[in-house]
Amino acid sequence: MDKKNTLRAGALAAGTTLMMLLMSSPALALTRDDGDDPGPGLSVVDTLGLYVAAPLVIFAVIAGLVWVLDGSTDRDDSKARAKA
């Protein structure tokens, strides 16, 4: 009984995926719409800077701010146990 439900769920997922792929044809992306005015393309350096370097810098800034502005005390319990 469980195998039958698994096959049914798999068939439903495959059918849904197939219908989504058939309905969204990438060939339609080549035709221009009225008023469509694409800008110039990005170079490799621009693309890497925008999608790789910028997120890493933003992550580093946020992590640095959290680390610097963290007001908690030292969490190393070994020093507290040594004093006792």
PDB file of C-alpha atoms in Angstrom, residues 40-55:
ATOM      1  CA  PRO A  40      24.332  46.800 -21.859  1.00  0.00           C
ATOM      2  CA  GLY A  41      25.512  43.408 -20.653  1.00  0.00           C
ATOM      3  CA  LEU A  42      27.804  42.885 -17.699  1.00  0.00           C
ATOM      4  CA  SER A  43      31.433  41.904 -18.089  1.00  0.00           C
ATOM      5  CA  VAL A  44      32.864  38.916 -16.243  1.00  0.00           C
ATOM      6  CA  VAL A  45      34.500  41.183 -13.662  1.00  0.00           C
ATOM      7  CA  ASP A  46      31.245  43.102 -13.113  1.00  0.00           C
ATOM      8  CA  THR A  47      29.291  39.870 -12.726  1.00  0.00           C
ATOM      9  CA  LEU A  48      31.756  38.361 -10.243  1.00  0.00           C
ATOM     10  CA  GLY A  49      31.878  41.596  -8.289  1.00  0.00           C
ATOM     11  CA  LEU A  50      28.105  41.925  -8.135  1.00  0.00           C
ATOM     12  CA  TYR A  51      27.169  38.317  -7.396  1.00  0.00           C
ATOM     13  CA  VAL A  52      30.241  36.991  -5.534  1.00  0.00           C
ATOM     14  CA  ALA A  53      32.346  39.754  -3.990  1.00  0.00           C
ATOM     15  CA  ALA A  54      29.547  42.071  -2.864  1.00  0.00           C
ATOM     16  CA  PRO A  55      27.627  39.374  -0.908  1.00  0.00           C
TER      17      PRO A  55
END
